[in-house]
Amino acid sequence: MKSIRERLDQIAEERSKFHLIETARERRTGVPDWRQTTSTITQPQVYGRDEDVEKIANFLVGPAADLDDLSVYPIVGLGGLGKTTLAQSIFNHDRVVEHFELRSWVCVSEDFSLKRMTKSIIESISGHACEDLELDPLQRKLHDLLYRKKYLLVLDDVWDEEQENWQKLKSILACGGKGASVIVTTRLLKVATIMGTMTPYELSMLSDNDCWELFKQRAFGANEEELTELVVIGKEIVQKCGGVPLATIALGSLLRFKRDKKEWLYIKESKLWSLQDIGNDVWNELYWRSFFQDIGKDKF
């Protein structure tokens, strides 16, 4: 308990010390391990997104299927809202799987270099490593794989705001067949506007009921009796999560093996919540990572 209190105080001090001024990001090569995503659905149960999944899946197999030009559907929202989980659910939807000739998933992050993107898409389609060729042969190889194919490509976690970079990649992707589609997930409305061929799909917060189901899944075992006093505190914690699945999952996991009422009360009343008015994606991500990196160390 003491160690986690000290950690919270340290985070609060760091917030003040860094002033949290957004500056231009240094471009990185590749994707850090902690940001890697795949097409596999990692959540045991996805709550509150059925309507979102159906709406986008219906578009992909319906109106988009009749379009000759490449359809690009952006999903935009704050960090932690579940954009990747939504994209995974759509990617693996039965009707989507049946509809497309091939499907490809690429985790983009901050490295949107044309060569890296081309190579990553080839590897996702082929299922094996691609030779480190020059850009021209890579582009021709990708062209051959996509030519006149009704494909679905997911570009997850896009940050690049340079319109020219996207236009160069899009010119290669445009060789697909009728109904070829791209889903883009991003936190940045500017990115969604640059890349999208339609209005961005803005992901909403989860309802308190859906967040509670998500929290309960993590905090209690499947066959475990839910202690009334912990349920009451847990629901108050969930309300403070503000509909953000990332926070809900992390706190539920943190309390999974904690059955002392004092431990749950401490989380509910901690300084954690005083930092949630930041409204800054960069800090929000750093903050949650910093706070929850010690979950597995059983510090309280």
CSV table of C-alpha atoms in Angstrom, one decimal:
chain,number,residue,atom,x,y,z
A,1,MET,CA,0.0,0.0,0.0
A,2,LYS,CA,2.8,2.4,0.9
A,3,SER,CA,4.7,1.7,-2.3
A,4,ILE,CA,1.7,2.3,-4.6
A,5,ARG,CA,1.0,5.6,-2.7
A,6,GLU,CA,4.5,6.7,-3.3
A,7,ARG,CA,4.2,5.8,-6.9
A,8,LEU,CA,1.1,7.9,-7.3
A,9,ASP,CA,2.8,10.8,-5.7
A,10,GLN,CA,5.7,10.4,-8.0
A,11,ILE,CA,3.5,10.4,-11.1
A,12,ALA,CA,1.8,13.6,-9.9
A,13,GLU,CA,5.1,15.3,-9.4
A,14,GLU,CA,6.3,14.2,-12.9
A,15,ARG,CA,3.2,15.7,-14.5
A,16,SER,CA,4.2,19.1,-13.1
A,17,LYS,CA,7.9,18.7,-13.8
A,18,PHE,CA,7.4,17.9,-17.5
A,19,HIS,CA,4.8,20.6,-18.1
A,20,LEU,CA,3.4,18.2,-20.8
A,21,ILE,CA,4.0,20.5,-23.7
A,22,GLU,CA,3.5,18.7,-27.0
A,23,THR,CA,6.4,18.9,-29.4
A,24,ALA,CA,7.2,17.3,-32.7
A,25,ARG,CA,7.8,13.6,-32.2
A,26,GLU,CA,11.1,12.1,-33.3
A,27,ARG,CA,10.4,9.6,-36.0
A,28,ARG,CA,11.1,6.1,-34.9
A,29,THR,CA,11.9,3.0,-37.0
A,30,GLY,CA,9.6,0.1,-36.6
A,31,VAL,CA,7.1,-0.5,-33.8
A,32,PRO,CA,8.1,-0.8,-30.1
A,33,ASP,CA,7.1,-4.2,-28.7
A,34,TRP,CA,4.6,-2.7,-26.2
A,35,ARG,CA,2.7,-1.0,-29.1
A,36,GLN,CA,2.6,-4.0,-31.4
A,37,THR,CA,-0.9,-5.2,-32.3
A,38,THR,CA,-2.1,-8.1,-34.4
A,39,SER,CA,-5.4,-9.2,-36.0
A,40,THR,CA,-6.1,-11.7,-33.2
A,41,ILE,CA,-8.8,-10.7,-30.8
A,42,THR,CA,-7.1,-10.7,-27.4
A,43,GLN,CA,-10.1,-9.8,-25.2
A,44,PRO,CA,-12.1,-12.8,-23.9
A,45,GLN,CA,-15.3,-10.8,-24.3
A,46,VAL,CA,-15.8,-7.5,-26.1
A,47,TYR,CA,-18.5,-5.3,-24.5
A,48,GLY,CA,-20.5,-2.4,-25.9
A,49,ARG,CA,-19.2,-2.5,-29.4
A,50,ASP,CA,-21.7,-4.8,-31.2
A,51,GLU,CA,-23.4,-1.9,-32.9
A,52,ASP,CA,-20.1,-0.3,-34.0
A,53,VAL,CA,-18.9,-3.7,-35.5
A,54,GLU,CA,-22.1,-4.3,-37.4
A,55,LYS,CA,-22.2,-0.8,-38.8
A,56,ILE,CA,-18.7,-0.9,-40.3
A,57,ALA,CA,-19.0,-4.5,-41.4
A,58,ASN,CA,-22.3,-3.7,-43.1
A,59,PHE,CA,-20.6,-0.9,-45.0
A,60,LEU,CA,-17.6,-3.1,-46.1
A,61,VAL,CA,-19.8,-6.0,-47.4
A,62,GLY,CA,-22.5,-3.6,-48.7
A,63,PRO,CA,-21.9,-0.1,-50.2
A,64,ALA,CA,-18.1,-0.5,-50.4
A,65,ALA,CA,-18.4,-3.7,-52.4
A,66,ASP,CA,-19.9,-1.7,-55.3
A,67,LEU,CA,-17.2,1.0,-55.4
A,68,ASP,CA,-14.5,0.9,-58.1
A,69,ASP,CA,-12.2,3.2,-56.1
A,70,LEU,CA,-10.4,2.2,-52.9
A,71,SER,CA,-12.6,2.8,-49.8
A,72,VAL,CA,-10.7,4.0,-46.7
A,73,TYR,CA,-12.7,4.0,-43.5
A,74,PRO,CA,-11.0,5.8,-40.6
A,75,ILE,CA,-11.8,4.9,-36.9
A,76,VAL,CA,-10.8,7.8,-34.7
A,77,GLY,CA,-10.9,8.2,-30.9
A,78,LEU,CA,-8.8,8.9,-27.7
A,79,GLY,CA,-6.2,6.4,-26.6
A,80,GLY,CA,-7.6,3.5,-24.6
A,81,LEU,CA,-11.1,3.6,-26.1
A,82,GLY,CA,-10.7,0.3,-27.9
A,83,LYS,CA,-10.1,1.2,-31.6
A,84,THR,CA,-7.7,-1.7,-32.1
A,85,THR,CA,-10.2,-4.1,-30.4
A,86,LEU,CA,-13.0,-2.8,-32.7
A,87,ALA,CA,-10.8,-3.3,-35.8
A,88,GLN,CA,-9.9,-6.8,-34.7
A,89,SER,CA,-13.6,-7.6,-34.3
A,90,ILE,CA,-14.4,-6.3,-37.7
A,91,PHE,CA,-11.4,-8.1,-39.3
A,92,ASN,CA,-12.6,-11.4,-37.9
A,93,HIS,CA,-16.3,-10.9,-38.4
A,94,ASP,CA,-17.8,-14.0,-40.3
A,95,ARG,CA,-19.3,-11.9,-43.1
A,96,VAL,CA,-16.1,-9.9,-43.6
A,97,VAL,CA,-14.0,-13.1,-43.7
A,98,GLU,CA,-16.2,-14.6,-46.3
A,99,HIS,CA,-16.5,-11.4,-48.3
A,100,PHE,CA,-12.8,-10.6,-49.0
A,101,GLU,CA,-10.4,-12.6,-51.0
A,102,LEU,CA,-7.5,-11.6,-48.7
A,103,ARG,CA,-7.1,-9.7,-45.5
A,104,SER,CA,-4.0,-8.0,-44.2
A,105,TRP,CA,-3.1,-6.3,-40.8
A,106,VAL,CA,-0.3,-3.9,-40.3
A,107,CYS,CA,0.5,-2.1,-37.0
A,108,VAL,CA,1.8,1.3,-38.2
A,109,SER,CA,2.6,3.4,-35.1
A,110,GLU,CA,5.0,6.2,-35.8
A,111,ASP,CA,7.0,4.7,-38.7
A,112,PHE,CA,5.1,5.3,-41.9
A,113,SER,CA,8.1,5.1,-44.3
A,114,LEU,CA,6.9,3.9,-47.7
A,115,LYS,CA,9.4,1.1,-47.9
A,116,ARG,CA,8.6,-0.2,-44.4
A,117,MET,CA,4.9,0.0,-45.0
A,118,THR,CA,5.1,-1.8,-48.4
A,119,LYS,CA,7.3,-4.6,-46.9
A,120,SER,CA,5.0,-5.0,-43.9
A,121,ILE,CA,1.9,-5.4,-46.0
A,122,ILE,CA,3.6,-8.0,-48.2
A,123,GLU,CA,4.7,-9.9,-45.1
A,124,SER,CA,1.2,-9.8,-43.7
A,125,ILE,CA,-0.3,-11.1,-46.9
A,126,SER,CA,2.3,-13.8,-47.6
A,127,GLY,CA,2.7,-14.9,-44.0
A,128,HIS,CA,6.5,-14.9,-44.1
A,129,ALA,CA,9.5,-12.6,-44.1
A,130,CYS,CA,10.1,-10.5,-47.1
A,131,GLU,CA,13.5,-9.9,-48.6
A,132,ASP,CA,15.1,-6.6,-47.9
A,133,LEU,CA,14.7,-5.3,-51.5
A,134,GLU,CA,14.8,-1.8,-52.9
A,135,LEU,CA,11.5,0.1,-53.0
A,136,ASP,CA,10.7,-0.5,-56.7
A,137,PRO,CA,10.8,-4.4,-56.6
A,138,LEU,CA,8.9,-4.2,-53.3
A,139,GLN,CA,6.2,-2.1,-54.9
A,140,ARG,CA,5.9,-4.4,-57.9
A,141,LYS,CA,5.6,-7.4,-55.6
A,142,LEU,CA,2.8,-5.8,-53.6
A,143,HIS,CA,1.1,-4.8,-56.9
A,144,ASP,CA,1.1,-8.4,-58.0
A,145,LEU,CA,-0.3,-9.6,-54.7
A,146,LEU,CA,-3.2,-7.0,-54.7
A,147,TYR,CA,-3.9,-6.6,-58.4
A,148,ARG,CA,-7.7,-6.8,-59.0
A,149,LYS,CA,-8.2,-8.5,-55.6
A,150,LYS,CA,-11.0,-7.6,-53.3
A,151,TYR,CA,-8.9,-7.2,-50.2
A,152,LEU,CA,-9.2,-5.7,-46.7
A,153,LEU,CA,-6.2,-3.9,-45.2
A,154,VAL,CA,-6.2,-2.7,-41.6
A,155,LEU,CA,-3.6,0.0,-40.8
A,156,ASP,CA,-3.7,0.2,-37.0
A,157,ASP,CA,-2.4,3.1,-34.8
A,158,VAL,CA,-1.5,5.6,-37.5
A,159,TRP,CA,0.2,8.8,-36.4
A,160,ASP,CA,1.8,10.2,-39.6
A,161,GLU,CA,0.2,13.5,-40.7
A,162,GLU,CA,2.1,13.9,-43.9
A,163,GLN,CA,-0.4,13.8,-46.7
A,164,GLU,CA,2.2,13.0,-49.3
A,165,ASN,CA,3.3,9.8,-47.5
A,166,TRP,CA,-0.2,8.5,-47.6
A,167,GLN,CA,-0.7,9.4,-51.3
A,168,LYS,CA,2.4,7.5,-52.2
A,169,LEU,CA,1.2,4.4,-50.4
A,170,LYS,CA,-2.4,4.8,-51.7
A,171,SER,CA,-1.2,4.9,-55.3
A,172,ILE,CA,0.1,1.3,-54.8
A,173,LEU,CA,-3.0,0.1,-52.9
A,174,ALA,CA,-5.3,1.4,-55.6
A,175,CYS,CA,-4.5,-1.6,-57.9
A,176,GLY,CA,-7.0,-3.7,-56.0
A,177,GLY,CA,-10.3,-4.9,-57.4
A,178,LYS,CA,-13.8,-3.6,-56.9
A,179,GLY,CA,-14.7,-3.4,-53.2
A,180,ALA,CA,-11.1,-3.2,-52.0
A,181,SER,CA,-11.1,-1.5,-48.6
A,182,VAL,CA,-8.8,-0.1,-45.9
A,183,ILE,CA,-9.6,0.5,-42.3
A,184,VAL,CA,-7.4,3.0,-40.5
A,185,THR,CA,-7.3,3.5,-36.7
A,186,THR,CA,-5.9,6.7,-35.3
A,187,ARG,CA,-6.2,9.1,-32.4
A,188,LEU,CA,-5.7,12.1,-34.7
A,189,LEU,CA,-8.6,13.6,-36.6
A,190,LYS,CA,-6.1,15.2,-39.0
A,191,VAL,CA,-4.8,11.7,-40.0
A,192,ALA,CA,-8.4,10.4,-40.4
A,193,THR,CA,-9.3,13.4,-42.6
A,194,ILE,CA,-6.2,13.0,-44.8
A,195,MET,CA,-6.6,9.2,-45.3
A,196,GLY,CA,-10.3,8.7,-45.3
A,197,THR,CA,-12.6,8.6,-48.3
A,198,MET,CA,-15.6,9.0,-46.0
A,199,THR,CA,-16.5,10.7,-42.7
A,200,PRO,CA,-14.3,9.3,-39.8
A,201,TYR,CA,-16.1,7.0,-37.4
A,202,GLU,CA,-15.7,8.6,-34.0
A,203,LEU,CA,-15.6,5.9,-31.3
A,204,SER,CA,-17.6,6.8,-28.2
A,205,MET,CA,-16.9,6.0,-24.5
A,206,LEU,CA,-18.4,2.8,-23.1
A,207,SER,CA,-21.5,3.0,-20.9
A,208,ASP,CA,-21.1,2.4,-17.2
A,209,ASN,CA,-22.9,-0.9,-17.6
A,210,ASP,CA,-20.5,-2.2,-20.2
A,211,CYS,CA,-17.5,-0.9,-18.3
A,212,TRP,CA,-18.8,-2.7,-15.2
A,213,GLU,CA,-19.0,-6.0,-17.1
A,214,LEU,CA,-15.5,-5.5,-18.4
A,215,PHE,CA,-14.2,-4.6,-14.9
A,216,LYS,CA,-16.0,-7.6,-13.3
A,217,GLN,CA,-14.5,-9.9,-15.9
A,218,ARG,CA,-11.0,-8.9,-14.8
A,219,ALA,CA,-11.5,-8.3,-11.1
A,220,PHE,CA,-13.5,-11.5,-10.3
A,221,GLY,CA,-13.0,-15.1,-11.4
A,222,ALA,CA,-15.7,-16.8,-13.5
A,223,ASN,CA,-17.0,-18.9,-10.6
A,224,GLU,CA,-16.1,-16.6,-7.8
A,225,GLU,CA,-18.7,-15.2,-5.4
A,226,GLU,CA,-18.7,-11.4,-5.8
A,227,LEU,CA,-18.5,-9.8,-2.4
A,228,THR,CA,-21.2,-7.2,-2.0
A,229,GLU,CA,-18.9,-4.6,-0.4
A,230,LEU,CA,-16.3,-4.9,-3.2
A,231,VAL,CA,-19.0,-4.7,-5.9
A,232,VAL,CA,-20.2,-1.4,-4.4
A,233,ILE,CA,-16.7,0.0,-4.4
A,234,GLY,CA,-15.9,-1.5,-7.8
A,235,LYS,CA,-18.9,0.2,-9.4
A,236,GLU,CA,-17.7,3.6,-8.0
A,237,ILE,CA,-14.2,2.9,-9.5
A,238,VAL,CA,-15.8,2.1,-12.9
A,239,GLN,CA,-17.7,5.4,-12.9
A,240,LYS,CA,-14.4,7.2,-12.4
A,241,CYS,CA,-12.9,5.4,-15.4
A,242,GLY,CA,-15.1,7.6,-17.6
A,243,GLY,CA,-16.0,5.0,-20.1
A,244,VAL,CA,-12.4,4.2,-21.1
A,245,PRO,CA,-11.8,0.5,-21.5
A,246,LEU,CA,-8.1,0.7,-21.0
A,247,ALA,CA,-8.5,2.1,-17.5
A,248,THR,CA,-11.3,-0.3,-16.7
A,249,ILE,CA,-9.3,-3.4,-17.8
A,250,ALA,CA,-6.1,-2.2,-16.0
A,251,LEU,CA,-7.8,-1.5,-12.7
A,252,GLY,CA,-9.8,-4.7,-12.8
A,253,SER,CA,-6.6,-6.6,-13.4
A,254,LEU,CA,-4.9,-4.8,-10.6
A,255,LEU,CA,-7.5,-5.8,-8.1
A,256,ARG,CA,-8.0,-9.4,-9.4
A,257,PHE,CA,-6.4,-11.0,-6.3
A,258,LYS,CA,-7.0,-8.2,-3.8
A,259,ARG,CA,-9.9,-8.9,-1.5
A,260,ASP,CA,-9.2,-6.5,1.3
A,261,LYS,CA,-11.8,-3.7,1.3
A,262,LYS,CA,-9.0,-1.2,2.2
A,263,GLU,CA,-7.1,-1.9,-1.0
A,264,TRP,CA,-10.2,-1.3,-3.2
A,265,LEU,CA,-11.0,1.9,-1.3
A,266,TYR,CA,-7.4,3.2,-1.7
A,267,ILE,CA,-7.7,2.9,-5.5
A,268,LYS,CA,-11.1,4.6,-5.4
A,269,GLU,CA,-9.8,7.5,-3.4
A,270,SER,CA,-6.2,7.8,-4.8
A,271,LYS,CA,-4.6,10.7,-6.6
A,272,LEU,CA,-5.0,8.7,-9.7
A,273,TRP,CA,-8.3,10.4,-10.5
A,274,SER,CA,-7.0,13.9,-10.0
A,275,LEU,CA,-4.9,13.5,-13.2
A,276,GLN,CA,-7.7,12.5,-15.5
A,277,ASP,CA,-8.6,16.0,-16.6
A,278,ILE,CA,-5.5,16.3,-18.7
A,279,GLY,CA,-7.0,15.8,-22.1
A,280,ASN,CA,-3.6,15.1,-23.7
A,281,ASP,CA,-3.2,11.8,-25.5
A,282,VAL,CA,0.6,11.8,-25.2
A,283,TRP,CA,0.6,12.3,-21.5
A,284,ASN,CA,-2.5,10.1,-21.0
A,285,GLU,CA,-0.6,7.2,-22.6
A,286,LEU,CA,2.6,7.8,-20.6
A,287,TYR,CA,0.6,8.2,-17.4
A,288,TRP,CA,-1.3,4.9,-17.7
A,289,ARG,CA,1.8,3.0,-18.8
A,290,SER,CA,3.8,4.5,-15.9
A,291,PHE,CA,1.1,3.7,-13.3
A,292,PHE,CA,0.4,0.1,-14.5
A,293,GLN,CA,3.9,-1.1,-15.3
A,294,ASP,CA,4.2,-2.2,-11.7
A,295,ILE,CA,1.0,-4.3,-11.7
A,296,GLY,CA,2.8,-7.6,-12.0
A,297,LYS,CA,5.2,-6.8,-9.2
A,298,ASP,CA,2.5,-7.2,-6.5
A,299,LYS,CA,3.5,-4.0,-4.7
A,300,PHE,CA,0.5,-3.6,-2.5
